[in-house]
Coordinates of C-alpha atoms (C1' of nucleotides) in Angstrom, one line a residue:
Chain A
M145 CA -17.8 -46.3 -18.8
T146 CA -17.0 -50.0 -19.0
P147 CA -18.6 -52.7 -17.1
D148 CA -16.3 -54.1 -14.4
R149 CA -16.7 -57.5 -15.9
A150 CA -14.6 -59.9 -17.8
P151 CA -13.8 -59.4 -21.5
T152 CA -16.6 -61.5 -22.8
A153 CA -19.4 -60.1 -20.9
G154 CA -21.8 -62.8 -19.9
T155 CA -23.6 -63.7 -16.7
E156 CA -20.6 -64.4 -14.4
P157 CA -19.3 -61.6 -12.1
P158 CA -15.7 -62.8 -11.6
R159 CA -14.6 -59.7 -9.8
M160 CA -11.2 -59.0 -11.4
R161 CA -8.4 -57.8 -9.3
A162 CA -8.2 -54.0 -9.0
D163 CA -5.0 -53.6 -10.9
A164 CA -6.2 -55.9 -13.6
R165 CA -9.4 -53.9 -14.1
R166 CA -7.3 -50.7 -14.3
N167 CA -5.1 -52.2 -16.9
R168 CA -8.0 -53.4 -18.9
E169 CA -9.4 -50.0 -19.1
Q170 CA -6.1 -48.5 -20.1
I171 CA -5.8 -51.1 -22.8
L172 CA -9.3 -50.2 -24.2
R173 CA -8.4 -46.5 -24.1
A174 CA -5.2 -47.0 -25.9
A175 CA -6.8 -49.4 -28.4
R176 CA -9.4 -46.8 -29.2
E177 CA -6.8 -44.2 -30.1
V178 CA -4.6 -46.5 -32.0
F179 CA -7.4 -48.1 -34.0
A180 CA -8.8 -44.7 -34.8
A181 CA -5.5 -43.5 -36.1
Q182 CA -4.1 -46.6 -37.8
G183 CA -7.1 -48.9 -38.6
P184 CA -8.1 -52.3 -37.3
D185 CA -4.8 -54.0 -38.2
A186 CA -2.6 -51.8 -36.1
P187 CA 0.1 -53.6 -34.3
L188 CA -0.9 -54.9 -30.9
D189 CA 2.5 -54.2 -29.6
E190 CA 1.9 -50.5 -30.0
I191 CA -1.4 -50.7 -28.2
A192 CA 0.2 -52.4 -25.3
R193 CA 3.0 -49.9 -25.3
R194 CA 0.7 -47.0 -25.3
A195 CA -1.4 -48.5 -22.6
G196 CA 1.7 -48.8 -20.5
V197 CA 1.4 -52.6 -20.1
G198 CA 3.2 -55.6 -21.5
V199 CA 2.0 -57.5 -24.5
A200 CA 1.2 -60.5 -22.4
T201 CA -1.3 -58.5 -20.4
L202 CA -3.1 -57.6 -23.5
Y203 CA -3.2 -61.1 -24.7
R204 CA -4.4 -62.3 -21.4
R205 CA -7.3 -59.9 -21.4
F206 CA -8.2 -60.2 -25.1
P207 CA -7.0 -63.6 -26.5
D208 CA -7.2 -62.4 -30.1
R209 CA -7.7 -59.3 -32.1
A210 CA -11.3 -59.9 -32.7
D211 CA -11.9 -59.9 -28.9
L212 CA -10.1 -56.6 -28.6
I213 CA -12.0 -55.0 -31.4
R214 CA -15.3 -56.2 -29.9
G215 CA -14.3 -54.9 -26.5
V216 CA -13.5 -51.5 -27.9
A217 CA -16.7 -51.3 -29.9
I218 CA -18.8 -52.1 -26.8
D219 CA -16.9 -49.7 -24.7
V220 CA -17.3 -46.9 -27.3
L221 CA -21.0 -47.5 -28.0
T222 CA -21.8 -47.6 -24.4
A223 CA -20.2 -44.2 -23.9
L224 CA -22.1 -43.0 -26.9
G225 CA -25.4 -44.0 -25.6
E226 CA -24.7 -42.4 -22.2
A227 CA -23.7 -39.2 -23.9
A228 CA -26.9 -39.0 -25.8
L229 CA -29.0 -39.6 -22.7
T230 CA -27.0 -37.0 -20.7
A231 CA -27.4 -34.4 -23.5
R232 CA -31.1 -35.1 -23.7
D233 CA -31.6 -34.6 -19.9
A234 CA -29.4 -31.5 -19.7
E235 CA -31.0 -29.4 -22.3
V236 CA -34.5 -28.2 -22.8
E237 CA -34.3 -27.1 -26.4
P238 CA -33.9 -30.2 -28.6
F239 CA -31.6 -28.7 -31.1
E240 CA -29.3 -27.6 -28.3
A241 CA -29.4 -31.1 -26.9
L242 CA -28.4 -32.4 -30.3
R243 CA -25.6 -29.9 -30.4
T244 CA -24.4 -30.8 -26.9
F245 CA -24.5 -34.4 -27.8
M246 CA -22.5 -34.0 -31.0
H247 CA -19.7 -32.1 -29.3
A248 CA -19.6 -34.6 -26.5
A249 CA -19.4 -37.5 -28.9
L250 CA -16.6 -35.7 -30.7
D251 CA -14.7 -35.3 -27.5
L252 CA -14.9 -39.0 -26.8
K253 CA -13.4 -39.7 -30.3
L254 CA -16.3 -42.0 -30.8
G255 CA -16.9 -41.5 -34.4
S256 CA -13.4 -42.1 -35.4
V257 CA -13.1 -45.6 -34.1
M258 CA -16.2 -47.2 -35.4
P259 CA -15.6 -46.8 -39.1
A260 CA -12.2 -48.4 -38.5
L261 CA -13.7 -51.4 -36.8
I262 CA -17.0 -51.8 -38.5
G263 CA -15.8 -54.2 -41.1
R264 CA -14.4 -56.5 -38.5
L265 CA -17.3 -56.8 -36.1
E266 CA -19.3 -60.0 -36.0
A267 CA -23.0 -60.0 -35.2
D268 CA -23.5 -60.4 -31.5
D269 CA -26.3 -60.0 -29.1
V270 CA -24.5 -57.9 -26.6
L271 CA -23.1 -55.7 -29.3
D272 CA -26.5 -55.3 -30.9
G273 CA -28.1 -54.3 -27.6
V274 CA -25.5 -51.7 -27.0
R275 CA -25.9 -50.4 -30.5
Q276 CA -29.6 -50.1 -30.0
D277 CA -29.0 -48.2 -26.8
A278 CA -26.7 -45.8 -28.6
A279 CA -28.9 -45.2 -31.7
D280 CA -32.3 -44.8 -30.1
P281 CA -31.7 -41.7 -28.0
V282 CA -30.1 -40.0 -31.0
Q283 CA -33.1 -40.7 -33.2
E284 CA -35.2 -39.4 -30.5
L285 CA -33.3 -36.1 -30.4
V286 CA -33.7 -35.8 -34.2
T287 CA -37.4 -36.3 -34.0
Q288 CA -37.9 -33.8 -31.2
A289 CA -35.8 -31.2 -32.8
Q290 CA -37.6 -31.5 -36.1
A291 CA -41.0 -31.4 -34.3
A292 CA -39.8 -28.2 -32.6
G293 CA -38.9 -26.7 -35.9
T294 CA -35.3 -26.0 -35.1
L295 CA -33.7 -28.8 -37.1
R296 CA -34.1 -28.6 -40.8
P297 CA -36.7 -31.1 -41.9
D298 CA -34.7 -32.7 -44.8
V299 CA -32.0 -34.1 -42.6
R300 CA -32.1 -37.7 -41.5
F301 CA -30.6 -39.7 -38.6
G302 CA -27.7 -40.9 -40.7
D303 CA -26.4 -37.4 -41.3
L304 CA -25.4 -37.1 -37.7
P305 CA -23.3 -40.2 -37.1
L306 CA -21.8 -40.2 -40.5
M307 CA -20.6 -36.6 -40.1
L308 CA -19.4 -37.5 -36.7
M309 CA -17.3 -40.2 -38.2
R310 CA -15.8 -37.8 -40.6
V311 CA -15.1 -34.9 -38.3
S312 CA -13.7 -36.8 -35.5
R313 CA -11.0 -38.7 -37.4
P314 CA -7.6 -37.1 -36.6
L315 CA -6.4 -35.0 -39.5
A316 CA -2.7 -35.8 -39.8
G317 CA -2.3 -39.0 -37.9
G318 CA -3.0 -37.2 -34.7
Q319 CA 0.2 -35.1 -34.8
L320 CA -1.6 -31.8 -34.9
A321 CA -2.1 -30.2 -31.5
E322 CA -5.0 -28.0 -32.5
D323 CA -6.8 -31.0 -34.1
S324 CA -9.6 -31.3 -31.5
A325 CA -10.3 -27.6 -31.4
L326 CA -10.5 -27.4 -35.1
A327 CA -12.8 -30.3 -35.3
H328 CA -15.2 -28.6 -32.8
R329 CA -15.1 -25.5 -34.9
Q330 CA -16.0 -27.3 -38.1
L331 CA -18.6 -29.3 -36.4
E332 CA -20.2 -26.1 -35.3
I333 CA -20.3 -24.9 -38.8
Y334 CA -21.9 -28.1 -39.9
L335 CA -24.5 -27.8 -37.1
D336 CA -25.3 -24.3 -38.4
G337 CA -26.0 -26.0 -41.7
L338 CA -28.4 -28.3 -39.9
R339 CA -30.6 -25.5 -38.4
A340 CA -34.0 -25.1 -39.9
P341 CA -34.4 -22.2 -42.3
G342 CA -35.4 -19.1 -40.4
T343 CA -33.3 -19.9 -37.3
C344 CA -30.0 -18.7 -38.7
D345 CA -30.0 -15.9 -36.3
Q346 CA -29.6 -18.3 -33.4
R347 CA -26.1 -19.2 -34.6
A348 CA -23.4 -19.1 -32.0
T349 CA -20.1 -17.5 -32.7
L350 CA -17.6 -20.0 -34.1
P351 CA -15.3 -21.4 -31.4
G352 CA -11.7 -22.5 -31.8
P353 CA -8.8 -21.4 -33.9
A354 CA -9.7 -19.5 -37.1
V355 CA -7.1 -20.7 -39.5
D356 CA -6.3 -18.1 -42.1
L357 CA -4.0 -18.7 -45.1
G358 CA -0.8 -17.8 -43.2
W359 CA -1.6 -20.1 -40.3
F360 CA -2.6 -22.9 -42.7
K361 CA 0.8 -22.7 -44.3
R362 CA 2.5 -22.7 -40.9
I363 CA 0.6 -25.8 -39.8
R364 CA 1.6 -27.5 -43.0
T365 CA 5.2 -26.6 -42.5
R366 CA 5.2 -27.8 -39.0
L367 CA 4.2 -31.2 -40.2
I368 CA 6.7 -31.5 -43.0
G369 CA 9.5 -33.9 -42.7
H370 CA 8.2 -35.1 -39.4
Q371 CA 10.2 -38.3 -39.6
S372 CA 8.3 -39.9 -36.7
P373 CA 11.5 -40.9 -34.9
S374 CA 10.1 -43.6 -32.7
R375 CA 7.2 -44.8 -34.7
P376 CA 7.7 -44.6 -38.5
R377 CA 4.5 -46.6 -38.9
A378 CA 1.4 -45.5 -40.8
Chain B
M1404 CA -3.0 -32.8 -65.0
T1405 CA 0.5 -33.9 -64.6
P1406 CA 3.5 -32.5 -66.4
D1407 CA 4.8 -34.9 -69.0
R1408 CA 8.2 -34.9 -67.5
A1409 CA 10.3 -37.2 -65.6
P1410 CA 9.6 -38.0 -61.9
T1411 CA 11.9 -35.4 -60.5
A1412 CA 10.8 -32.4 -62.4
G1413 CA 13.8 -30.4 -63.4
T1414 CA 14.9 -28.6 -66.5
E1415 CA 15.4 -31.6 -68.8
P1416 CA 12.6 -32.6 -71.2
P1417 CA 13.5 -36.2 -71.9
R1418 CA 10.3 -37.0 -73.8
M1419 CA 9.3 -40.3 -72.3
R1420 CA 7.8 -42.9 -74.5
A1421 CA 4.1 -42.8 -74.9
D1422 CA 3.3 -46.0 -73.0
A1423 CA 5.7 -45.0 -70.2
R1424 CA 3.9 -41.8 -69.7
R1425 CA 0.5 -43.5 -69.7
N1426 CA 1.8 -46.0 -67.1
R1427 CA 3.2 -43.2 -65.0
E1428 CA -0.2 -41.5 -64.9
Q1429 CA -1.9 -44.7 -64.0
I1430 CA 0.5 -45.3 -61.2
L1431 CA -0.2 -41.8 -59.8
R1432 CA -3.9 -42.4 -60.0
A1433 CA -3.6 -45.7 -58.2
A1434 CA -1.2 -44.4 -55.6
R1435 CA -3.6 -41.6 -54.9
E1436 CA -6.4 -44.0 -54.1
V1437 CA -4.4 -46.4 -52.1
F1438 CA -2.6 -43.8 -50.1
A1439 CA -6.0 -42.2 -49.3
A1440 CA -7.4 -45.4 -48.2
Q1441 CA -4.4 -47.0 -46.4
G1442 CA -2.1 -44.3 -45.5
P1443 CA 1.5 -43.5 -46.6
D1444 CA 2.9 -46.9 -45.7
A1445 CA 0.6 -48.8 -48.0
P1446 CA 2.3 -51.7 -49.8
L1447 CA 3.8 -50.7 -53.1
D1448 CA 2.8 -54.0 -54.6
E1449 CA -0.8 -53.1 -54.3
I1450 CA -0.3 -49.8 -55.9
A1451 CA 1.3 -51.5 -58.9
R1452 CA -1.3 -54.1 -59.0
R1453 CA -4.1 -51.5 -59.0
A1454 CA -2.4 -49.5 -61.6
G1455 CA -2.2 -52.6 -63.8
V1456 CA 1.6 -52.6 -64.0
G1457 CA 4.4 -54.7 -62.6
V1458 CA 6.3 -53.7 -59.5
A1459 CA 9.5 -53.1 -61.5
T1460 CA 7.7 -50.4 -63.5
L1461 CA 6.8 -48.6 -60.4
Y1462 CA 10.3 -48.8 -59.0
R1463 CA 11.7 -47.5 -62.3
R1464 CA 9.5 -44.5 -62.3
F1465 CA 9.7 -43.7 -58.6
P1466 CA 13.0 -45.1 -57.1
D1467 CA 11.7 -45.0 -53.5
R1468 CA 8.6 -44.3 -51.6
A1469 CA 9.4 -40.6 -51.0
D1470 CA 9.6 -40.0 -54.7
L1471 CA 6.2 -41.5 -55.2
I1472 CA 4.7 -39.6 -52.4
R1473 CA 6.1 -36.4 -53.8
G1474 CA 4.8 -37.2 -57.2
V1475 CA 1.3 -37.8 -55.9
A1476 CA 1.3 -34.6 -53.9
I1477 CA 2.4 -32.5 -56.9
D1478 CA -0.2 -34.2 -59.1
V1479 CA -2.9 -33.7 -56.6
L1480 CA -2.2 -30.1 -55.8
T1481 CA -1.9 -29.2 -59.5
A1482 CA -5.4 -30.6 -60.1
L1483 CA -6.6 -28.7 -57.0
G1484 CA -5.4 -25.4 -58.4
E1485 CA -6.9 -26.1 -61.7
A1486 CA -10.3 -26.9 -60.1
A1487 CA -10.2 -23.6 -58.2
L1488 CA -9.5 -21.6 -61.4
T1489 CA -12.2 -23.5 -63.3
A1490 CA -14.8 -22.8 -60.6
R1491 CA -13.9 -19.2 -60.4
D1492 CA -14.3 -18.7 -64.2
A1493 CA -17.5 -20.7 -64.5
E1494 CA -19.6 -19.0 -61.9
V1495 CA -20.5 -15.4 -61.4
E1496 CA -21.7 -15.5 -57.8
P1497 CA -18.6 -16.1 -55.7
F1498 CA -20.3 -18.3 -53.1
E1499 CA -21.6 -20.5 -55.9
A1500 CA -18.0 -20.6 -57.3
L1501 CA -16.8 -21.7 -53.9
R1502 CA -19.5 -24.4 -53.8
T1503 CA -18.7 -25.6 -57.2
F1504 CA -15.0 -25.8 -56.3
M1505 CA -15.6 -27.7 -53.1
H1506 CA -17.7 -30.3 -54.9
A1507 CA -15.2 -30.7 -57.7
A1508 CA -12.3 -31.1 -55.2
L1509 CA -14.3 -33.7 -53.4
D1510 CA -14.8 -35.6 -56.6
L1511 CA -11.1 -35.7 -57.2
K1512 CA -10.6 -37.2 -53.8
L1513 CA -8.1 -34.5 -53.3
G1514 CA -8.5 -33.7 -49.7
S1515 CA -8.2 -37.3 -48.7
V1516 CA -4.7 -37.9 -49.9
M1517 CA -2.9 -34.9 -48.5
P1518 CA -3.5 -35.6 -44.8
A1519 CA -2.1 -39.0 -45.4
L1520 CA 1.0 -37.7 -47.1
I1521 CA 1.6 -34.5 -45.2
G1522 CA 3.8 -35.9 -42.6
R1523 CA 6.1 -37.5 -45.2
L1524 CA 6.7 -34.6 -47.5
E1525 CA 10.0 -32.7 -47.6
A1526 CA 10.3 -29.1 -48.3
D1527 CA 10.9 -28.5 -52.0
D1528 CA 10.7 -25.6 -54.4
V1529 CA 8.5 -27.3 -57.0
L1530 CA 6.1 -28.5 -54.4
D1531 CA 6.0 -25.1 -52.7
G1532 CA 5.1 -23.5 -56.0
V1533 CA 2.3 -25.9 -56.8
R1534 CA 1.0 -25.3 -53.3
Q1535 CA 0.9 -21.6 -53.8
D1536 CA -0.9 -22.1 -57.1
A1537 CA -3.5 -24.3 -55.3
A1538 CA -4.0 -22.1 -52.3
D1539 CA -4.2 -18.6 -53.8
P1540 CA -7.3 -19.0 -56.0
V1541 CA -9.1 -20.5 -53.1
Q1542 CA -8.2 -17.6 -50.8
E1543 CA -9.4 -15.3 -53.6
L1544 CA -12.8 -17.1 -53.7
V1545 CA -13.1 -16.7 -50.0
T1546 CA -12.3 -12.9 -50.1
Q1547 CA -14.7 -12.3 -53.0
A1548 CA -17.6 -14.3 -51.4
Q1549 CA -17.2 -12.4 -48.1
A1550 CA -17.1 -9.1 -49.9
A1551 CA -20.3 -10.1 -51.7
G1552 CA -21.8 -10.8 -48.4
T1553 CA -22.8 -14.4 -49.2
L1554 CA -20.1 -16.1 -47.2
R1555 CA -20.3 -15.7 -43.4
P1556 CA -17.6 -13.3 -42.3
D1557 CA -16.2 -15.3 -39.4
V1558 CA -15.0 -18.2 -41.5
R1559 CA -11.4 -18.3 -42.7
F1560 CA -9.4 -19.9 -45.4
G1561 CA -8.5 -23.0 -43.4
D1562 CA -12.1 -24.0 -42.8
L1563 CA -12.4 -25.0 -46.4
P1564 CA -9.4 -27.3 -47.0
L1565 CA -9.6 -28.7 -43.5
M1566 CA -13.2 -29.8 -44.0
L1567 CA -12.4 -31.0 -47.4
M1568 CA -9.8 -33.3 -45.9
R1569 CA -12.3 -34.6 -43.5
V1570 CA -15.3 -35.1 -45.8
S1571 CA -13.4 -36.7 -48.6
R1572 CA -11.8 -39.4 -46.7
P1573 CA -13.6 -42.7 -47.4
L1574 CA -15.8 -43.8 -44.6
A1575 CA -15.3 -47.5 -44.2
G1576 CA -12.1 -48.2 -46.0
G1577 CA -13.9 -47.4 -49.3
Q1578 CA -16.1 -50.4 -49.2
L1579 CA -19.3 -48.4 -49.1
A1580 CA -20.8 -47.8 -52.5
E1581 CA -22.8 -44.7 -51.5
D1582 CA -19.8 -43.1 -50.0
S1583 CA -19.3 -40.5 -52.6
A1584 CA -22.9 -39.4 -52.7
L1585 CA -23.1 -39.3 -49.0
A1586 CA -20.0 -37.1 -48.9
H1587 CA -21.5 -34.7 -51.3
R1588 CA -24.7 -34.5 -49.3
Q1589 CA -22.8 -33.7 -46.1
L1590 CA -20.6 -31.2 -47.8
E1591 CA -23.7 -29.5 -48.9
I1592 CA -25.0 -29.2 -45.4
Y1593 CA -21.6 -27.8 -44.3
L1594 CA -21.8 -25.3 -47.1
D1595 CA -25.1 -24.2 -45.9
G1596 CA -23.5 -23.6 -42.6
L1597 CA -21.0 -21.4 -44.3
R1598 CA -23.6 -19.1 -45.8
A1599 CA -23.8 -15.6 -44.4
P1600 CA -26.7 -15.0 -42.0
G1601 CA -29.7 -13.8 -43.9
T1602 CA -29.0 -15.9 -47.0
C1603 CA -30.4 -19.1 -45.6
D1604 CA -33.3 -19.0 -48.0
Q1605 CA -30.8 -19.6 -50.8
R1606 CA -30.2 -23.1 -49.6
A1607 CA -30.5 -25.8 -52.3
T1608 CA -32.3 -29.0 -51.5
L1609 CA -30.0 -31.7 -50.1
P1610 CA -28.7 -34.1 -52.7
G1611 CA -27.8 -37.7 -52.3
P1612 CA -29.2 -40.5 -50.2
A1613 CA -31.0 -39.5 -47.0
V1614 CA -30.0 -42.2 -44.6
D1615 CA -32.6 -42.8 -41.9
L1616 CA -32.2 -45.1 -38.9
G1617 CA -33.3 -48.2 -40.8
W1618 CA -31.0 -47.6 -43.7
F1619 CA -28.1 -46.8 -41.3
K1620 CA -28.5 -50.1 -39.6
R1621 CA -28.6 -51.9 -43.0
I1622 CA -25.4 -50.2 -44.1
R1623 CA -23.8 -51.3 -40.8
T1624 CA -25.0 -54.8 -41.3
R1625 CA -23.8 -54.9 -44.9
L1626 CA -20.3 -54.2 -43.7
I1627 CA -20.3 -56.6 -40.8
G1628 CA -18.0 -59.6 -41.0
H1629 CA -16.7 -58.4 -44.3
Q1630 CA -13.6 -60.6 -44.2
S1631 CA -11.8 -58.9 -47.0
P1632 CA -11.1 -62.2 -48.7
S1633 CA -8.2 -61.2 -51.0
R1634 CA -6.7 -58.4 -48.9
P1635 CA -7.0 -58.7 -45.2
R1636 CA -4.7 -55.8 -44.8
A1637 CA -5.5 -52.5 -43.1
Chain C
dC1271 C1' 1.8 -59.6 8.6
dC1272 C1' 2.0 -63.3 5.5
dG1273 C1' 0.9 -66.8 1.9
dT1274 C1' -0.8 -67.6 -2.3
dA1275 C1' -3.4 -67.3 -6.5
dG1276 C1' -3.6 -64.2 -9.8
dA1277 C1' -1.3 -60.8 -12.7
dT1278 C1' 2.7 -58.8 -15.1
dG1279 C1' 6.5 -57.7 -18.5
dG1280 C1' 9.7 -58.5 -21.9
dA1281 C1' 12.6 -61.7 -24.3
dT1282 C1' 12.1 -65.0 -28.0
dG1283 C1' 11.2 -68.1 -32.0
dG1284 C1' 8.4 -68.7 -35.9
dT1285 C1' 5.5 -66.9 -39.4
dT1286 C1' 3.8 -63.6 -42.6
dT1287 C1' 4.6 -59.1 -45.3
dT1288 C1' 7.1 -56.1 -47.8
dT1289 C1' 10.9 -54.5 -50.2
dC1290 C1' 13.6 -54.1 -54.3
dT1291 C1' 16.6 -56.3 -57.7
dC1292 C1' 17.5 -59.2 -61.8
dC1293 C1' 16.7 -60.8 -66.4
dA1294 C1' 14.3 -62.7 -70.3
dC1295 C1' 10.9 -60.8 -73.1
dT1296 C1' 7.9 -57.1 -75.4
dT1297 C1' 6.8 -52.6 -77.4
dC1298 C1' 7.3 -48.1 -79.3
dC1299 C1' 9.5 -45.2 -82.6
dA1300 C1' 12.7 -43.5 -86.1
Chain D
dT965 C1' 13.1 -53.3 -89.3
dG966 C1' 16.7 -52.4 -85.6
dG967 C1' 17.5 -51.4 -81.3
dA968 C1' 16.9 -48.8 -77.2
dA969 C1' 13.6 -48.1 -73.9
dG970 C1' 10.2 -50.3 -71.4
dT971 C1' 7.9 -54.2 -69.0
dG972 C1' 6.3 -58.1 -65.8
dG973 C1' 7.0 -61.4 -62.4
dA974 C1' 9.9 -64.5 -59.7
dG975 C1' 12.5 -64.6 -55.7
dA976 C1' 16.0 -63.5 -52.0
dA977 C1' 16.8 -60.6 -48.2
dA978 C1' 14.9 -57.8 -44.6
dA979 C1' 11.6 -56.2 -41.6
dA980 C1' 7.4 -56.4 -39.0
dC981 C1' 4.3 -58.8 -36.4
dC982 C1' 2.2 -62.4 -33.6
dA983 C1' 1.7 -65.1 -29.7
dT984 C1' 3.8 -67.9 -26.0
dC985 C1' 6.7 -68.9 -22.0
dC986 C1' 8.5 -68.1 -17.5
dA987 C1' 10.7 -65.8 -13.7
dT988 C1' 9.1 -62.2 -10.9
dC989 C1' 5.9 -59.3 -8.6
dT990 C1' 1.5 -57.7 -6.3
dA991 C1' -3.2 -57.4 -4.5
dC992 C1' -5.9 -59.2 -1.0
dG993 C1' -8.1 -62.6 2.2
dG994 C1' -7.0 -64.6 6.4

DNA sequence: CCGTAGATGGATGGTTTTTCTCCACTTCCA
DNA sequence: TGGAAGTGGAGAAAAACCATCCATCTACGG
């Protein structure tokens, strides 16, 4: 998922110690979640805490916030590109490949981090390369599915990542247990909206929890007055 | 939109001064935007600034943060209920009414505030009543559209507000000019996914900007390194 | 098995944000 | 026109956050 290299990936292969590498990955994982939920100015203390490491470890690995943000972005986009390639190779029907990819990307919480970070990234060769690697396979999937006549012709590339950003953002600060399942369900509906006219009969049954009015109220109530004992932060 | 009464709506009709009432509404409007963009812990200074009033005015109207959050929630849910009723009365075909309602709700940025506030609300009779008034007409629209056979039968009430929350949240902290148009476009796709099988031919053409790969990259670039000169906050 | 370079965590001081009150001045309304 | 209600902004107190230092610990090559 992440190159086993130093923070600022360059040409040197410094072979970090095993525990250091492990910690670095846990920091990136935690940072991804926290940035997604709280935005790019989230306290670094919290990221360290959630990663199970001390603050000093975080500062050693990522000297300042920009480094960390950059690291998360590269990590995330790398995984995104891999997910697209995997989906392309695993499915024969291009629309199904697209569908597989979208669900995979959602699982990785990819779309939720980037909008939080995008205003803080600086142009960068490594980053640009990773971006290219992430975007190209997706564009390819779109072209193929439209050529096959299963993806409606008036959608464009942007409709996919942009909806991914929307649908993968945690709903109520990540306190809702069913959040992921609900996101997949709603993504499925969106995907049905993306099918070409005349292919509506190929719709799958909707997965995940069907939230009726009563359930909706219960969800709401469960979240009310949740005083966030340990972390009253945003 | 908002009752012309004092913050904690009770039985007294104290008849606020005209300018005070005007300011109160501007505060609510500003708070709605800021909470939506920055979450429930956004600085109150900024809300006051954006409302064009001094901080003292805000504190006079809403003694503490909880009061303000409550006020915003009531304001927002009231408008939501009204939008649902308006849509129901304006359209004959129930699916079209649903569609009108969803777009109206999106315009009001309704869905984006509630998820930010929902963890901070305390149970309350007034609030519960307003919530009921907001939810019931929507449920009614769902029932009617399913009875008419134009809304797919396996969707439930929750699929509407939950997607509304997702799609109406600003994408990149609200710095993207096309944000609203894009949201409407993607909502339209989602709505097409909600149509009953066999009614796909009734799809409208997609509105709003069709973002292809090139445009997407340009959007990305435009946001890069945006140092947020005046407000480097989350 | 051991020595050491590298890695770790948490306390700590200093800085920046944010809150919320106070008061001199302004504005609506009767 | 009188006066009560309303207003803005300065500023002190409090809280949150950053970023470093150092005593201790651990992976790993010999």
